[in-house]
Coordinates of C-alpha atoms in Angstrom, one line a residue:
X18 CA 85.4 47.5 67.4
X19 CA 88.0 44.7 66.7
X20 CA 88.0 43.6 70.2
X21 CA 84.4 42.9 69.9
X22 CA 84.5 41.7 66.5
X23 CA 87.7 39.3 67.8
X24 CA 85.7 38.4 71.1
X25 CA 82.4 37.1 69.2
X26 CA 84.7 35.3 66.6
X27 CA 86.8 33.7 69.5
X28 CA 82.4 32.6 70.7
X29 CA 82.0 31.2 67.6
X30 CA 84.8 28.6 68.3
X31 CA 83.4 26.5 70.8
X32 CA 80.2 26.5 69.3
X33 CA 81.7 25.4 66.4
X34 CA 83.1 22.0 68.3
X35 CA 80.0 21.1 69.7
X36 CA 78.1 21.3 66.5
X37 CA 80.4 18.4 65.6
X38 CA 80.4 16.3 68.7
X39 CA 76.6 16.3 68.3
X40 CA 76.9 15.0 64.8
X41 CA 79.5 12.8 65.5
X42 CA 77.3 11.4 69.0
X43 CA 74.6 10.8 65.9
X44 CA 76.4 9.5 63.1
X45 CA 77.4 6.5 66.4
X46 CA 74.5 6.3 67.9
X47 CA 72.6 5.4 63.7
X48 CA 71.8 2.0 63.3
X49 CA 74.8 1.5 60.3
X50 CA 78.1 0.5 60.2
X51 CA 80.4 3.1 59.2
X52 CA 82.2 1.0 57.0
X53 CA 79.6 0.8 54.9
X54 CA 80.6 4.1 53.4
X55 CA 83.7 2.8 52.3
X56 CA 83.5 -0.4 51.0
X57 CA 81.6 -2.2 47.9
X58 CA 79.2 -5.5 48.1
X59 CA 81.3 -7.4 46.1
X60 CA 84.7 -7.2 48.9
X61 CA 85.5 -10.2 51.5
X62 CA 85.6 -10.3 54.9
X63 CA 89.2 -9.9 54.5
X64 CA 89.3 -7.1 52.6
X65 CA 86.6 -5.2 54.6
X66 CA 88.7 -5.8 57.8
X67 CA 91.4 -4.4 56.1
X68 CA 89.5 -1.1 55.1
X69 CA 88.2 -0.9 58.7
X70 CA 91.6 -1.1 60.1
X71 CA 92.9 0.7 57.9
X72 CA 90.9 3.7 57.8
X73 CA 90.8 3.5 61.8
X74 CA 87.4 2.1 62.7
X75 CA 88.8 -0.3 65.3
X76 CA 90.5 3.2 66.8
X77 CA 88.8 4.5 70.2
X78 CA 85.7 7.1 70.1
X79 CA 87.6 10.2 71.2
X80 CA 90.3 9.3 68.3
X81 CA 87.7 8.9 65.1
X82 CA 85.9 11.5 66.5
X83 CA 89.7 14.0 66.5
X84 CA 90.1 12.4 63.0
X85 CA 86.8 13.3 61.5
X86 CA 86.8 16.9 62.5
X87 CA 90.6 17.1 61.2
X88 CA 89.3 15.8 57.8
X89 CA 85.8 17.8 57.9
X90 CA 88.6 21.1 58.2
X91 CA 90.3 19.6 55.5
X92 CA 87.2 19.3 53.6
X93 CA 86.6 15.7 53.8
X94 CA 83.1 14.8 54.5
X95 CA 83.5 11.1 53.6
X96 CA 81.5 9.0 51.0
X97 CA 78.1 8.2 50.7
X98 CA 76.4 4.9 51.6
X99 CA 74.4 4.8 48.6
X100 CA 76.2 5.8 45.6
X101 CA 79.8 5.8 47.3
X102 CA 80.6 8.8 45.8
X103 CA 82.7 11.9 47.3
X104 CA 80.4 14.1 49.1
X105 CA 82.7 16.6 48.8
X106 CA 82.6 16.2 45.1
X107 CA 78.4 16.3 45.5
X108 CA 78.6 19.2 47.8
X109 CA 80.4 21.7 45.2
X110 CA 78.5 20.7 42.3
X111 CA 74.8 21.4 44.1
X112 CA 75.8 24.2 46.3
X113 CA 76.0 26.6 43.3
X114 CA 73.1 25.4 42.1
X115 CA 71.0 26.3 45.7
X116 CA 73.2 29.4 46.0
X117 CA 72.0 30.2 42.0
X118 CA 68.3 29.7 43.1
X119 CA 68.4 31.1 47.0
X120 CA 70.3 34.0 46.6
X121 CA 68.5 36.2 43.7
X122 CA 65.1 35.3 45.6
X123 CA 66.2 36.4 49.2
X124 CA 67.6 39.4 47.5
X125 CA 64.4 40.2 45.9
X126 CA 62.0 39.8 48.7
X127 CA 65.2 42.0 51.1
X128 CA 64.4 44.8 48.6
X129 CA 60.8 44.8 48.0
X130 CA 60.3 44.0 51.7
X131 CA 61.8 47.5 52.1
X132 CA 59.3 49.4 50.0
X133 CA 56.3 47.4 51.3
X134 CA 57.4 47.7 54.8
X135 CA 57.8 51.4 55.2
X136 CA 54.9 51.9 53.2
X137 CA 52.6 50.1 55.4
X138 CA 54.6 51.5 58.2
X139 CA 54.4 54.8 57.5
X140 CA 50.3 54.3 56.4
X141 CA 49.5 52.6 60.0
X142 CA 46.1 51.0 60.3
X143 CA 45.1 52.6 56.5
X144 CA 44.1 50.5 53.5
X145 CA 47.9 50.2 52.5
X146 CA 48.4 48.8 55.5
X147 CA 45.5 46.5 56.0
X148 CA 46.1 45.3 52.0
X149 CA 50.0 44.8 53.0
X150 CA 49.4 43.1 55.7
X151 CA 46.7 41.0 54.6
X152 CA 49.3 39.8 52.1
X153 CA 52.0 38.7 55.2
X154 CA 49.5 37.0 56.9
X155 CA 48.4 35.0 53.8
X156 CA 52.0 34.4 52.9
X157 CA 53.2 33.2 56.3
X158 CA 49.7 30.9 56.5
X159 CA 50.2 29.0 53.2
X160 CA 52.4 26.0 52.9
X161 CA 55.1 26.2 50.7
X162 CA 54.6 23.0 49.2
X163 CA 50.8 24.3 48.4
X164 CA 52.0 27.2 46.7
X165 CA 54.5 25.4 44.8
X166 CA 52.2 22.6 43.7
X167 CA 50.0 26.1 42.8
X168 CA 52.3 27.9 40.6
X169 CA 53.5 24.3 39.0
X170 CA 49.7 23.9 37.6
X171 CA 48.7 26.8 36.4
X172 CA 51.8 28.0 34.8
X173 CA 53.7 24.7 33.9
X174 CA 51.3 22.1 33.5
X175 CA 47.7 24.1 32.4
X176 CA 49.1 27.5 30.2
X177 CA 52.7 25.3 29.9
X178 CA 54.9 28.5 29.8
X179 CA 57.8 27.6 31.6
X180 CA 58.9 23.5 32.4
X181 CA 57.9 21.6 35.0
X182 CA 61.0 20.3 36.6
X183 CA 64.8 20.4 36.4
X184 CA 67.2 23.1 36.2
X185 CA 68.0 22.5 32.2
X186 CA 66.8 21.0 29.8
X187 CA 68.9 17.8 29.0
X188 CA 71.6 18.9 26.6
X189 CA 71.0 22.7 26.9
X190 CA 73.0 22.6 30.1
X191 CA 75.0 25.7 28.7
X192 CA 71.8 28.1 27.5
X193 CA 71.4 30.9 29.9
X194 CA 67.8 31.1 28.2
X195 CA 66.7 27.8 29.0
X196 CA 67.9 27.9 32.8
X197 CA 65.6 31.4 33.1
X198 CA 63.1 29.5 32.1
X199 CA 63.8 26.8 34.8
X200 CA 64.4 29.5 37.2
X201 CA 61.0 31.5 37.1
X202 CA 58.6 29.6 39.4
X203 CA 61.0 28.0 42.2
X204 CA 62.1 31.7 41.9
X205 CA 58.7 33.3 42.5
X206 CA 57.9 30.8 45.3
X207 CA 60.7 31.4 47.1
X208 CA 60.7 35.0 46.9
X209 CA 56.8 35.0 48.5
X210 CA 57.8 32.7 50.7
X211 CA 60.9 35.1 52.2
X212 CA 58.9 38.2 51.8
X213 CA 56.0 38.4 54.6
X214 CA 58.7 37.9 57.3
X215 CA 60.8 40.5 56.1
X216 CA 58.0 43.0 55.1
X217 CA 56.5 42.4 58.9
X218 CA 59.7 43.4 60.2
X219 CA 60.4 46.4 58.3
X220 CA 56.9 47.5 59.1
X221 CA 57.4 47.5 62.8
X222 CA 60.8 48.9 62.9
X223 CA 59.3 51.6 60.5
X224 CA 56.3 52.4 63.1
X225 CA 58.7 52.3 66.0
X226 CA 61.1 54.9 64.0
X227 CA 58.2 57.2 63.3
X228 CA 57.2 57.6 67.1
X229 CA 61.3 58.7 67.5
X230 CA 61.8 63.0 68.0
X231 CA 63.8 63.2 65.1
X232 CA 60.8 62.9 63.5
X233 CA 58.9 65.5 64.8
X234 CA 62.0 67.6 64.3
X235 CA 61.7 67.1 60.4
X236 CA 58.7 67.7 60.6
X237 CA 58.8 70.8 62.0
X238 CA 61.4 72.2 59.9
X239 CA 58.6 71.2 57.2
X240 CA 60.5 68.3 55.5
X241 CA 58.2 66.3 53.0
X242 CA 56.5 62.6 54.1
X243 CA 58.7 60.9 51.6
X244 CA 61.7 62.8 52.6
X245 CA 61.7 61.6 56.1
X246 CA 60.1 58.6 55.2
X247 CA 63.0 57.4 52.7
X248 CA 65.9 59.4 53.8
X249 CA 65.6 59.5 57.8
X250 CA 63.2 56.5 59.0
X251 CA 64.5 54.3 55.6
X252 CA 68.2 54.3 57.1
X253 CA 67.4 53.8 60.7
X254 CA 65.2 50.8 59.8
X255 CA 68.0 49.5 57.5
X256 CA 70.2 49.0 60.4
X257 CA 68.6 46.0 62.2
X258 CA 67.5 44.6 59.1
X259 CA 71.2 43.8 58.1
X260 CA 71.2 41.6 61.1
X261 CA 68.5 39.6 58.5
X262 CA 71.6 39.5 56.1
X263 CA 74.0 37.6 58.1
X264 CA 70.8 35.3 59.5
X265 CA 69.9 34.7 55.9
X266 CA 73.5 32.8 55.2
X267 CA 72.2 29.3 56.2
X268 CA 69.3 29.6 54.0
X269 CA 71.6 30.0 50.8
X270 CA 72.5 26.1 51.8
X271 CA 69.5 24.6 53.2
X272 CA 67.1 27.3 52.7
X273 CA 65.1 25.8 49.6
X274 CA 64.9 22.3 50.9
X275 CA 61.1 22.0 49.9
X276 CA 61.1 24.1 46.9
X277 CA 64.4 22.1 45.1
X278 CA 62.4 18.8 45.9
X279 CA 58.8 19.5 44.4
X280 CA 60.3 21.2 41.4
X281 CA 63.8 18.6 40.8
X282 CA 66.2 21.7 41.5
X283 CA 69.9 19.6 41.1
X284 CA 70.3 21.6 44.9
X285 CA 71.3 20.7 48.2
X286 CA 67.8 20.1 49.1
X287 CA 67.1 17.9 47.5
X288 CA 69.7 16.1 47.9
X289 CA 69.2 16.5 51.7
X290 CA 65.7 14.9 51.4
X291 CA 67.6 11.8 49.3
X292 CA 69.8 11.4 51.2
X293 CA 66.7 11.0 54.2
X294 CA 65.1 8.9 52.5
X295 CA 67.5 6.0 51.2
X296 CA 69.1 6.6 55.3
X297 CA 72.4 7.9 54.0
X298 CA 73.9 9.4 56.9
X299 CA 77.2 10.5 55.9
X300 CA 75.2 12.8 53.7
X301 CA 72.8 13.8 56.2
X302 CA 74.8 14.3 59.4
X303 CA 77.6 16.1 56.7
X304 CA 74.8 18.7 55.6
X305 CA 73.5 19.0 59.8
X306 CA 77.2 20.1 59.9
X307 CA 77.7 22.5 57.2
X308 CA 74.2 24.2 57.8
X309 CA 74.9 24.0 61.7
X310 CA 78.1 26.1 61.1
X311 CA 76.4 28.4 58.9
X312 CA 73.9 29.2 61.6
X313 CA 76.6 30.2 63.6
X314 CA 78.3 32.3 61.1
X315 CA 75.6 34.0 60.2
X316 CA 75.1 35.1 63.6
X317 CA 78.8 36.1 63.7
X318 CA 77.9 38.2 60.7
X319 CA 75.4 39.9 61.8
X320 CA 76.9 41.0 65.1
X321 CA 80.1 42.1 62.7
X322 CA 78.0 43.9 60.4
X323 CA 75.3 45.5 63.3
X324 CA 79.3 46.6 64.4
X325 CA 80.2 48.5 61.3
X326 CA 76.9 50.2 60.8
X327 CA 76.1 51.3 64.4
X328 CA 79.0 53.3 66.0
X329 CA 77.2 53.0 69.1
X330 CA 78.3 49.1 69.6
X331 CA 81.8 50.0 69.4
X332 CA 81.7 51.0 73.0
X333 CA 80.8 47.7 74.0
X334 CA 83.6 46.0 75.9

């Protein structure tokens, strides 16, 4: 098992290197000048030369491009263009605030995705089925910027139970009451929006299981529908769905992009979508990086975990 789990990390490497050299080709290839990023309006010729030597920009391709990566492992992503702040210094103030909003939601549609799926699984072709899956196919159809705009009128704007936009209320930054109340309905769009994939998935591994001979054998020995259901067909269908785990760590970064924008959530998406919009590419091409590489690792993480939970991979070589 740690030879496998040492030859996908080892995979992961090279992967990880051409993820940059794509960025990098694109942050070159941009119509901007890279010392843009590190300079103010109000400096000289002079003293922009000297910041352009200084900082290497006269340097050869492959050089800046050996620099950049040795400062993005540092944790350097460079400044932005607009503000000419660090966005390093951006990045760990909004991560937490995505990871805050993602990560409760994708936990919540994981779990209830469960229940739903190996209900309608286990009632194939019934009305719990039909009504479940009615449901999927309505949540995958619907835009997620509809729904938003949805929830946003009815219960912020019309019956005005919770606020519109923002993650706090300005100077009740430190009331765990107020951010809940923030929270609710990018929360509940989210959460439908993760849940019809993960239900639909659960439901076909659970139909799959249910055609297995263990089955049968539980059923002979006259174990209960629920007992198989939950305690034999619930655990086998749990193990491909922690693959879903280690898939779902790029969408705890970029996974919200739409959401954080219509509702103002202080998160990397919409800071992503700013960042677009005013053509600040040291932001942009330092988020393609970061949610590149968590691609990547979540795939890593998956095979690691699929590792640990199956013994049967562990005589892969």
């Amino acid at each position: 098992m740690l030879k496998y789990i040492v030859k996908r990390i080892l995979q992961a490497i090279p992967l990880l290197l051409l993820i940059t050299l794509i960025c990098f080709t694109l942050i070159n290839l941009a119509p901007y000048d890279a010392i843009d990023s590190i300079t103010t309006p109000d400096m000289t010729k002079a003293e922009v030369e000297a910041k352009r030597e200084a900082y290497g920009l006269n340097d050869p391709m492959i050089v800046q491009y050996g620099r950049w990566v040795g400062n993005i492992l540092k944790g350097d992503f460079g400044y932005s263009l607009l503000s000419h702040t660090s966005i390093k210094y951006d990045l760990k103030i909004r991560i937490p605030a995505t990871i805050k909003l993602v990560l409760p939601s994708y936990l919540s549609a994981y779990l209830l995705s469960i229940v739903l799926g190996l209900l309608a699984g286990s009632h194939k072709n019934k009305w719990q089925d039909k009504l479940i899956d009615g449901f999927c196919s309505v949540g995958i159809s619907m835009p997620t910027f509809w729904f938003a705009m949805i929830v946003m009128y009815f219960l912020g704007y019309k019956f005005k139970i919770f606020p519109l936009m923002g993650m706090h209320t300005i100077g009740m930054e430190d009331s765990f009451a107020d951010f809940m109340k923030h929270f609710v309905m990018p929360y509940i769009v989210l959460t439908v929006g993760f849940l019809p994939d993960l239900t639909r998935y659960v439901r076909g591994s659970t139909i799959g299981q249910l055609k297995e001979d263990y089955v049968i054998v539980q059923q002979a020995f006259g174990a209960k529908k629920t007992e198989i259901l939950f305690k034999h067909v619930g655990r086998n269908v749990l193990i491909p769905l922690i693959t879903k785990l280690g898939m779902a760590l790029p969408m705890l970064v970029t996974g919200a992009v739409i959401t954080e924008t219509i509702f103002s959530w202080p998160g990397i998406g919409s800071y992503f979508v700013k960042a677009i919009s005013a053509m600040d590419y040291p932001i942009v091409m330092s988020i393609l990086v970061l949610s590149g590489t968590l691609v990547i690792l979540g795939n890593l993480l998956s095979d690691v975990l699929y590792c640990l939970t199956d013994p049967r991979i562990k005589t892969i070589k």
